[in-house]
Amino acid sequence: MSKYYPPVYGESNFHCPICHVYAKQSWAYLEFQGSTNRSPFTYSKCDHCQKLSYWYKERMIVPSEAPVPSHHEDLPASCIDDYNEARDIAARSPKAAAALMRLVIQKVIFALGQPGKNINDEIGSLVKAGMPVEVQQALDYCRVIGNNAVHPGEISIDDDPSIAYSLFEMVNFVVEDRITKPKKIAELYRKLPEGALKAVEKRDCKNGNCA
């Protein structure tokens, strides 16, 4: 999964919010006829798709989506609608988006073989099963931020919307590590010659690890 560079006011390169390609951006002010004052409205033009994104006082207003990445291609189907809804409202209501992303994490954990009811306990179960600490931290990050969106806590999402925006990247990281990488390895492994696969199976059974 390649790194996502969100749209940032004045930056010369970022992932276009329209075509989603990392591309050069050209900036200009929207001029009003007869006005001598510099307009608070600006636009960025994507060098790849040639389409415009409009900004007001350094904040992107069209498209209205927050500067967060699209969902990972391997995100479970049950999560996609919630992810996209959170992405659509993140700019207007970071707290609501964070609450939805907590639900997404709950569904991802269910897809990883857990009941999907008590996130904290189930993260612990995944850790016991050998989940890397980096993934545990990503899951706990999403859990804690999501809980603060639903219940008042020490983290103020309204004061710092970037906290909510970071959940999208964290979810995609978890999907890449726990779903995409094992799938790719399994696909490559299945391409081994049948004789080699049987030899591995025989070795594992000899060691008491028969499937």
Coordinates of N, CA and C in Angstrom, one line a residue:
M1 N 0.8 -1.2 0.0 CA 0.0 0.0 0.0 C 0.9 1.2 0.0
S2 N 0.7 2.1 -1.0 CA 1.6 3.3 -1.1 C 1.1 4.3 -0.1
K3 N 2.0 5.2 0.2 CA 1.7 6.3 1.2 C 0.8 7.3 0.6
Y4 N -0.2 7.7 1.4 CA -1.2 8.7 1.0 C -0.8 10.1 1.4
Y5 N -0.8 11.0 0.4 CA -0.5 12.4 0.7 C -1.7 13.2 0.5
P6 N -2.4 13.7 1.6 CA -3.7 14.3 1.6 C -3.6 15.7 1.0
P7 N -4.6 16.2 0.4 CA -4.6 17.6 -0.1 C -4.4 18.6 1.0
V8 N -3.4 19.5 0.8 CA -3.0 20.5 1.8 C -2.9 21.8 1.1
Y9 N -3.5 22.8 1.7 CA -3.5 24.1 1.0 C -2.1 24.6 0.7
G10 N -1.9 25.0 -0.6 CA -0.7 25.6 -1.0 C 0.4 24.6 -1.4
E11 N 0.2 23.3 -1.2 CA 1.2 22.3 -1.5 C 1.2 22.1 -3.0
S12 N 2.4 21.8 -3.6 CA 2.5 21.6 -5.0 C 2.3 20.2 -5.5
N13 N 2.2 19.2 -4.6 CA 1.9 17.8 -5.0 C 1.1 17.2 -3.8
F14 N 0.1 16.5 -4.2 CA -0.6 15.6 -3.2 C -1.6 14.7 -4.0
H15 N -2.3 13.8 -3.3 CA -3.2 12.9 -4.0 C -4.5 13.7 -4.3
C16 N -4.8 13.8 -5.6 CA -6.0 14.6 -6.0 C -7.2 14.0 -5.4
P17 N -8.1 14.9 -4.8 CA -9.3 14.4 -4.2 C -10.4 13.9 -5.2
I18 N -10.1 14.1 -6.5 CA -11.0 13.8 -7.5 C -10.6 12.5 -8.3
C19 N -9.4 12.5 -8.8 CA -8.9 11.3 -9.5 C -8.1 10.4 -8.6
H20 N -7.7 10.8 -7.4 CA -7.0 10.1 -6.4 C -5.5 9.7 -6.8
V21 N -5.0 10.4 -7.8 CA -3.6 10.2 -8.3 C -2.7 11.2 -7.6
Y22 N -1.5 10.7 -7.2 CA -0.5 11.7 -6.7 C 0.0 12.5 -7.8
A23 N -0.3 13.8 -7.8 CA 0.1 14.6 -9.0 C 0.4 16.0 -8.6
K24 N 1.0 16.7 -9.5 CA 1.3 18.1 -9.3 C 0.0 19.0 -9.3
Q25 N 0.0 20.0 -8.5 CA -1.1 20.9 -8.4 C -0.7 22.3 -8.7
S26 N -1.5 23.0 -9.5 CA -1.3 24.4 -9.8 C -2.4 25.2 -9.1
W27 N -2.0 26.4 -8.5 CA -2.8 27.2 -7.7 C -3.1 28.5 -8.3
A28 N -4.4 29.0 -8.0 CA -4.7 30.3 -8.5 C -5.9 30.9 -7.7
Y29 N -6.0 32.2 -7.6 CA -7.2 32.8 -6.9 C -8.3 33.0 -7.9
L30 N -9.5 32.8 -7.3 CA -10.8 33.1 -8.0 C -11.0 34.6 -8.0
E31 N -11.0 35.3 -9.1 CA -11.1 36.7 -9.1 C -12.6 37.1 -9.4
F32 N -13.0 38.2 -8.6 CA -14.3 38.7 -8.8 C -14.3 40.0 -9.6
Q33 N -15.1 40.1 -10.6 CA -15.1 41.3 -11.5 C -15.4 42.6 -10.7
G34 N -14.5 43.5 -10.9 CA -14.6 44.8 -10.3 C -14.0 44.9 -8.9
S35 N -13.6 43.8 -8.3 CA -13.0 43.8 -7.0 C -11.5 44.0 -7.0
T36 N -11.0 44.8 -6.1 CA -9.6 45.1 -6.1 C -8.9 44.3 -4.9
N37 N -9.7 43.7 -4.1 CA -9.2 42.9 -3.0 C -9.0 41.4 -3.4
R38 N -7.9 40.9 -2.8 CA -7.6 39.5 -3.1 C -8.7 38.6 -2.6
S39 N -9.2 37.7 -3.4 CA -10.3 36.8 -3.0 C -9.9 35.8 -2.0
P40 N -10.8 35.4 -1.1 CA -10.5 34.3 -0.1 C -10.7 33.0 -0.8
F41 N -11.2 32.9 -2.0 CA -11.4 31.7 -2.7 C -10.2 31.4 -3.6
T42 N -9.8 30.2 -3.6 CA -8.7 29.7 -4.5 C -9.1 28.4 -5.1
Y43 N -8.3 27.9 -6.0 CA -8.5 26.6 -6.6 C -7.2 26.0 -6.9
S44 N -7.2 24.7 -6.9 CA -6.0 23.9 -7.3 C -6.4 23.0 -8.5
K45 N -5.5 23.0 -9.5 CA -5.8 22.2 -10.7 C -4.9 21.0 -10.7
C46 N -5.4 19.9 -10.9 CA -4.6 18.6 -10.9 C -4.0 18.5 -12.3
D47 N -2.7 18.2 -12.3 CA -2.0 18.1 -13.5 C -2.3 16.7 -14.2
H48 N -2.9 15.8 -13.5 CA -3.2 14.5 -14.1 C -4.6 14.5 -14.7
C49 N -5.6 14.9 -14.0 CA -7.0 14.9 -14.5 C -7.5 16.2 -15.0
Q50 N -6.7 17.3 -14.7 CA -7.1 18.6 -15.2 C -8.3 19.2 -14.5
K51 N -8.8 18.6 -13.4 CA -10.0 19.0 -12.7 C -9.6 19.9 -11.6
L52 N -10.6 20.7 -11.1 CA -10.3 21.7 -10.1 C -10.9 21.4 -8.7
S53 N -10.2 21.7 -7.7 CA -10.7 21.6 -6.3 C -10.7 23.0 -5.8
Y54 N -11.8 23.4 -5.1 CA -12.0 24.8 -4.7 C -11.8 24.9 -3.2
W55 N -11.2 26.0 -2.8 CA -10.8 26.2 -1.4 C -11.3 27.6 -0.9
Y56 N -11.7 27.7 0.3 CA -12.1 28.9 0.9 C -11.4 29.1 2.2
K57 N -10.6 30.2 2.3 CA -9.8 30.5 3.5 C -8.9 29.3 3.9
E58 N -8.3 28.7 2.9 CA -7.3 27.6 3.0 C -8.0 26.3 3.4
R59 N -9.3 26.2 3.2 CA -10.0 25.0 3.5 C -10.7 24.5 2.3
M60 N -10.5 23.2 1.9 CA -11.1 22.7 0.7 C -12.6 22.5 1.0
I61 N -13.4 23.1 0.0 CA -14.9 23.0 0.1 C -15.5 22.2 -1.0
V62 N -14.8 22.1 -2.1 CA -15.3 21.2 -3.2 C -14.1 20.5 -3.8
P63 N -14.1 19.2 -3.8 CA -15.1 18.3 -3.2 C -15.2 18.5 -1.6
S64 N -16.3 18.0 -1.1 CA -16.5 18.3 0.4 C -15.9 17.2 1.3
E65 N -15.3 16.1 0.7 CA -14.7 15.1 1.5 C -13.5 15.6 2.2
A66 N -13.3 15.0 3.4 CA -12.1 15.4 4.1 C -10.8 14.8 3.4
P67 N -9.7 15.4 3.7 CA -8.5 14.9 3.0 C -8.0 13.5 3.6
V68 N -8.8 12.5 3.3 CA -8.4 11.2 3.8 C -8.4 10.2 2.7
P69 N -7.7 9.1 2.8 CA -7.6 8.1 1.7 C -8.8 7.3 1.5
S70 N -9.0 6.8 0.2 CA -10.1 5.9 0.0 C -9.8 4.6 0.7
H71 N -10.8 3.7 0.8 CA -10.6 2.5 1.5 C -9.7 1.5 0.8
H72 N -9.0 0.7 1.6 CA -8.1 -0.3 1.0 C -8.9 -1.3 0.1
E73 N -8.3 -1.7 -1.0 CA -9.1 -2.6 -1.9 C -9.5 -3.9 -1.2
D74 N -8.8 -4.3 -0.1 CA -9.1 -5.6 0.6 C -9.9 -5.3 1.8
L75 N -10.4 -4.1 2.0 CA -11.3 -3.9 3.2 C -12.5 -4.8 3.0
P76 N -12.9 -5.5 4.1 CA -14.1 -6.4 4.0 C -15.3 -5.7 3.5
A77 N -16.1 -6.3 2.7 CA -17.3 -5.7 2.0 C -18.2 -5.1 3.1
S78 N -18.3 -5.8 4.2 CA -19.3 -5.3 5.3 C -18.9 -3.9 5.8
C79 N -17.6 -3.5 5.6 CA -17.1 -2.3 6.1 C -17.2 -1.1 5.1
I80 N -17.3 -1.4 3.9 CA -17.1 -0.3 2.8 C -18.1 0.8 3.0
D81 N -19.4 0.5 3.2 CA -20.4 1.6 3.2 C -20.1 2.5 4.4
D82 N -19.8 1.9 5.6 CA -19.5 2.7 6.8 C -18.2 3.5 6.6
Y83 N -17.2 3.0 5.9 CA -16.0 3.7 5.7 C -16.3 4.9 4.8
N84 N -17.0 4.7 3.7 CA -17.3 5.7 2.7 C -18.2 6.8 3.4
E85 N -19.1 6.4 4.2 CA -19.9 7.4 4.9 C -19.1 8.3 5.8
A86 N -18.2 7.6 6.6 CA -17.3 8.3 7.5 C -16.4 9.3 6.7
R87 N -16.0 8.9 5.5 CA -15.1 9.7 4.7 C -15.9 10.9 4.2
D88 N -17.2 10.7 3.9 CA -18.0 11.8 3.3 C -18.3 12.9 4.3
I89 N -18.4 12.5 5.6 CA -18.8 13.4 6.7 C -17.7 13.9 7.5
A90 N -16.4 13.4 7.3 CA -15.3 13.7 8.2 C -15.0 15.2 8.3
A91 N -15.1 15.9 7.1 CA -14.8 17.3 7.1 C -15.9 18.1 7.9
R92 N -17.1 17.7 7.8 CA -18.2 18.4 8.5 C -18.4 18.0 10.0
S93 N -18.1 16.7 10.3 CA -18.3 16.2 11.6 C -17.2 15.2 11.9
P94 N -16.0 15.6 12.3 CA -14.9 14.6 12.6 C -15.4 13.6 13.7
K95 N -16.1 14.1 14.7 CA -16.5 13.2 15.8 C -17.4 12.1 15.3
A96 N -18.4 12.4 14.4 CA -19.3 11.4 13.8 C -18.5 10.4 13.0
A97 N -17.5 11.0 12.2 CA -16.7 10.1 11.4 C -15.9 9.1 12.2
A98 N -15.3 9.6 13.4 CA -14.6 8.7 14.3 C -15.4 7.6 14.8
A99 N -16.7 8.0 15.2 CA -17.6 7.0 15.7 C -17.9 5.9 14.7
L100 N -18.0 6.3 13.4 CA -18.3 5.3 12.4 C -17.0 4.5 12.1
M101 N -15.9 5.1 12.2 CA -14.6 4.3 12.0 C -14.4 3.3 13.1
R102 N -14.9 3.6 14.3 CA -14.9 2.6 15.4 C -15.7 1.4 15.0
L103 N -16.8 1.6 14.4 CA -17.7 0.5 13.9 C -16.9 -0.3 12.8
V104 N -16.2 0.4 11.9 CA -15.4 -0.2 10.9 C -14.4 -1.2 11.5
I105 N -13.7 -0.7 12.5 CA -12.7 -1.5 13.2 C -13.3 -2.7 13.8
Q106 N -14.5 -2.6 14.4 CA -15.2 -3.7 15.0 C -15.5 -4.7 14.0
K107 N -15.9 -4.3 12.8 CA -16.2 -5.3 11.7 C -14.9 -5.9 11.1
V108 N -13.8 -5.1 11.1 CA -12.6 -5.7 10.6 C -12.1 -6.8 11.6
I109 N -12.2 -6.5 12.9 CA -11.8 -7.5 13.9 C -12.7 -8.8 13.8
F110 N -14.0 -8.6 13.5 CA -14.8 -9.8 13.2 C -14.3 -10.6 12.0
A111 N -13.9 -9.8 10.9 CA -13.4 -10.5 9.7 C -12.1 -11.3 10.0
L112 N -11.4 -10.9 11.1 CA -10.2 -11.5 11.5 C -10.4 -12.7 12.4
G113 N -11.7 -13.1 12.6 CA -12.0 -14.3 13.3 C -12.5 -14.1 14.7
Q114 N -12.7 -12.9 15.1 CA -13.1 -12.6 16.5 C -14.6 -12.3 16.5
P115 N -15.3 -12.4 17.7 CA -16.7 -12.2 17.7 C -17.2 -10.8 17.3
G116 N -16.3 -9.8 17.4 CA -16.7 -8.5 17.0 C -17.7 -7.8 18.0
K117 N -17.5 -8.1 19.3 CA -18.4 -7.6 20.3 C -17.6 -6.7 21.3
N118 N -16.6 -7.2 21.9 CA -15.8 -6.4 22.8 C -14.4 -6.2 22.2
I119 N -14.2 -5.0 21.6 CA -13.0 -4.7 20.9 C -11.8 -4.9 21.7
N120 N -11.8 -4.4 22.9 CA -10.6 -4.4 23.8 C -10.2 -5.9 24.0
D121 N -11.1 -6.7 24.5 CA -10.8 -8.1 24.7 C -10.3 -8.9 23.5
E122 N -10.9 -8.5 22.3 CA -10.6 -9.2 21.1 C -9.2 -8.8 20.5
I123 N -8.8 -7.6 20.8 CA -7.5 -7.2 20.4 C -6.5 -8.0 21.2
G124 N -6.8 -8.2 22.5 CA -6.0 -9.0 23.4 C -5.8 -10.4 22.9
S125 N -6.9 -11.0 22.4 CA -6.9 -12.3 21.8 C -6.0 -12.4 20.6
L126 N -6.1 -11.4 19.8 CA -5.3 -11.4 18.6 C -3.8 -11.2 18.9
V127 N -3.5 -10.5 20.0 CA -2.1 -10.4 20.4 C -1.6 -11.7 20.9
K128 N -2.4 -12.4 21.6 CA -2.0 -13.8 22.1 C -1.8 -14.7 21.0
A129 N -2.5 -14.5 19.9 CA -2.4 -15.4 18.7 C -1.2 -15.0 17.8
G130 N -0.4 -14.0 18.3 CA 0.8 -13.6 17.6 C 0.8 -12.3 16.7
M131 N -0.3 -11.5 16.9 CA -0.4 -10.3 16.1 C 0.7 -9.4 16.4
P132 N 1.4 -8.8 15.4 CA 2.5 -7.8 15.7 C 2.1 -6.6 16.5
V133 N 3.0 -6.1 17.3 CA 2.7 -5.0 18.2 C 2.3 -3.8 17.4
E134 N 2.8 -3.6 16.2 CA 2.4 -2.4 15.4 C 1.0 -2.4 15.1
V135 N 0.5 -3.6 14.8 CA -1.0 -3.7 14.4 C -1.8 -3.6 15.7
Q136 N -1.4 -4.1 16.8 CA -2.1 -4.0 18.0 C -2.2 -2.5 18.4
Q137 N -1.1 -1.7 18.2 CA -1.2 -0.3 18.5 C -2.1 0.4 17.6
A138 N -2.1 0.0 16.3 CA -3.0 0.7 15.4 C -4.5 0.4 15.7
L139 N -4.8 -0.8 16.1 CA -6.2 -1.2 16.5 C -6.6 -0.4 17.8
D140 N -5.6 -0.4 18.8 CA -6.0 0.3 20.0 C -6.1 1.8 19.8
Y141 N -5.3 2.3 18.9 CA -5.5 3.8 18.6 C -6.9 4.0 18.1
C142 N -7.3 3.2 17.1 CA -8.7 3.4 16.6 C -9.8 3.2 17.7
R143 N -9.5 2.2 18.5 CA -10.5 1.9 19.6 C -10.6 3.1 20.5
V144 N -9.5 3.6 21.0 CA -9.5 4.7 21.9 C -10.1 6.0 21.3
I145 N -9.7 6.3 20.1 CA -10.2 7.5 19.5 C -11.7 7.4 19.2
G146 N -12.1 6.2 18.8 CA -13.5 5.9 18.5 C -14.4 6.0 19.8
N147 N -13.8 5.5 20.9 CA -14.5 5.6 22.2 C -14.7 7.1 22.6
N148 N -13.7 7.9 22.4 CA -13.7 9.3 22.8 C -14.7 10.0 21.9
A149 N -15.0 9.6 20.7 CA -16.0 10.2 19.9 C -17.4 9.9 20.4
V150 N -17.6 8.7 21.0 CA -18.9 8.4 21.5 C -19.1 8.8 23.0
H151 N -18.1 8.7 23.8 CA -18.1 9.2 25.2 C -17.1 10.2 25.5
P152 N -17.5 11.3 26.2 CA -16.5 12.3 26.5 C -15.3 11.8 27.2
G153 N -14.1 12.2 26.7 CA -12.8 11.8 27.3 C -11.8 12.8 27.3
E154 N -10.5 12.4 27.3 CA -9.4 13.4 27.4 C -9.1 13.9 26.0
I155 N -9.5 13.3 24.9 CA -9.2 13.7 23.6 C -10.3 14.4 23.0
S156 N -10.1 15.6 22.5 CA -11.1 16.5 21.9 C -10.9 16.4 20.4
I157 N -11.8 15.6 19.7 CA -11.7 15.5 18.3 C -12.1 16.7 17.6
D158 N -13.1 17.5 18.2 CA -13.6 18.7 17.5 C -12.4 19.7 17.5
D159 N -11.6 19.7 18.5 CA -10.5 20.7 18.5 C -9.3 20.3 17.5
D160 N -9.2 19.1 17.2 CA -8.2 18.6 16.3 C -8.7 17.5 15.4
P161 N -9.4 18.0 14.3 CA -10.0 17.0 13.3 C -9.0 16.0 12.7
S162 N -7.7 16.4 12.7 CA -6.7 15.5 12.1 C -6.6 14.2 12.9
I163 N -7.0 14.2 14.1 CA -7.1 12.9 14.9 C -8.1 12.0 14.3
A164 N -9.2 12.5 13.9 CA -10.2 11.6 13.2 C -9.8 11.2 11.8
Y165 N -9.1 12.1 11.1 CA -8.6 11.8 9.8 C -7.6 10.7 9.8
S166 N -6.8 10.6 10.9 CA -5.8 9.6 11.0 C -6.3 8.2 11.1
L167 N -7.6 8.0 11.5 CA -8.2 6.7 11.6 C -8.3 6.0 10.3
F168 N -8.5 6.7 9.2 CA -8.6 6.1 7.9 C -7.3 5.4 7.5
E169 N -6.2 6.1 7.7 CA -4.9 5.5 7.4 C -4.6 4.3 8.3
M170 N -5.0 4.4 9.6 CA -4.8 3.3 10.5 C -5.6 2.1 10.1
V171 N -6.8 2.2 9.7 CA -7.6 1.1 9.3 C -7.0 0.5 8.0
N172 N -6.6 1.3 7.1 CA -6.0 0.7 5.9 C -4.7 0.0 6.2
F173 N -3.9 0.5 7.2 CA -2.7 -0.2 7.6 C -3.0 -1.6 8.2
V174 N -4.0 -1.7 9.0 CA -4.4 -3.0 9.6 C -4.9 -3.9 8.5
V175 N -5.7 -3.5 7.5 CA -6.1 -4.3 6.4 C -4.9 -4.8 5.6
E176 N -4.0 -3.9 5.3 CA -2.8 -4.3 4.5 C -2.0 -5.4 5.2
D177 N -1.8 -5.3 6.6 CA -1.0 -6.2 7.3 C -1.7 -7.5 7.6
R178 N -3.0 -7.5 8.0 CA -3.7 -8.7 8.4 C -4.4 -9.4 7.4
I179 N -4.8 -8.7 6.2 CA -5.6 -9.4 5.2 C -4.8 -9.5 3.9
T180 N -4.3 -8.3 3.4 CA -3.6 -8.3 2.1 C -2.3 -9.1 2.1
K181 N -1.4 -8.9 3.0 CA -0.2 -9.6 3.0 C -0.3 -11.1 3.1
P182 N -1.1 -11.7 4.1 CA -1.3 -13.1 4.1 C -1.9 -13.7 2.8
K183 N -2.8 -12.9 2.2 CA -3.5 -13.3 0.9 C -2.4 -13.4 -0.2
K184 N -1.5 -12.5 -0.3 CA -0.5 -12.5 -1.3 C 0.4 -13.7 -1.1
I185 N 0.8 -13.9 0.2 CA 1.7 -15.0 0.5 C 1.1 -16.3 0.1
A186 N -0.2 -16.5 0.5 CA -1.0 -17.7 0.1 C -1.0 -18.0 -1.4
E187 N -1.3 -16.9 -2.1 CA -1.4 -17.0 -3.6 C 0.0 -17.5 -4.2
L188 N 1.1 -16.9 -3.7 CA 2.4 -17.3 -4.2 C 2.7 -18.8 -3.7
Y189 N 2.3 -19.1 -2.5 CA 2.6 -20.5 -2.0 C 1.9 -21.5 -2.8
R190 N 0.7 -21.2 -3.2 CA -0.1 -22.2 -4.0 C 0.5 -22.5 -5.4
K191 N 1.4 -21.6 -5.8 CA 2.1 -21.8 -7.1 C 3.2 -22.8 -7.1
L192 N 3.6 -23.2 -5.8 CA 4.7 -24.1 -5.7 C 4.3 -25.5 -6.4
P193 N 5.3 -26.2 -6.9 CA 5.0 -27.6 -7.5 C 4.3 -28.5 -6.4
E194 N 3.4 -29.3 -6.9 CA 2.6 -30.2 -6.1 C 3.5 -31.0 -5.2
G195 N 4.7 -31.5 -5.7 CA 5.6 -32.3 -5.0 C 6.2 -31.6 -3.8
A196 N 6.5 -30.3 -4.0 CA 7.1 -29.5 -2.9 C 6.0 -29.3 -1.8
L197 N 4.8 -29.1 -2.2 CA 3.7 -28.8 -1.3 C 3.5 -30.1 -0.4
K198 N 3.5 -31.3 -1.1 CA 3.3 -32.5 -0.3 C 4.5 -32.8 0.6
A199 N 5.7 -32.4 0.2 CA 6.8 -32.6 1.1 C 6.7 -31.7 2.3
V200 N 6.2 -30.5 2.1 CA 6.0 -29.6 3.3 C 5.0 -30.1 4.2
E201 N 3.9 -30.6 3.6 CA 2.8 -31.2 4.4 C 3.3 -32.4 5.2
K202 N 4.1 -33.2 4.6 CA 4.6 -34.4 5.3 C 5.5 -34.0 6.4
R203 N 6.4 -33.0 6.2 CA 7.3 -32.5 7.2 C 6.5 -32.0 8.4
D204 N 5.4 -31.2 8.2 CA 4.6 -30.6 9.2 C 3.9 -31.6 10.0
C205 N 3.4 -32.6 9.3 CA 2.7 -33.7 10.0 C 3.6 -34.5 10.9
K206 N 4.9 -34.6 10.5 CA 5.9 -35.3 11.3 C 6.2 -34.5 12.6
N207 N 6.0 -33.2 12.5 CA 6.2 -32.4 13.7 C 5.0 -32.1 14.5
G208 N 3.9 -32.8 14.1 CA 2.6 -32.7 14.8 C 1.9 -31.4 14.5
N209 N 2.1 -30.9 13.2 CA 1.3 -29.7 12.8 C 0.5 -30.0 11.6
C210 N -0.2 -31.2 11.6 CA -1.1 -31.5 10.4 C -2.3 -30.6 10.4
A211 N -2.7 -30.2 9.2 CA -3.9 -29.3 9.1 C -5.1 -30.1 9.5

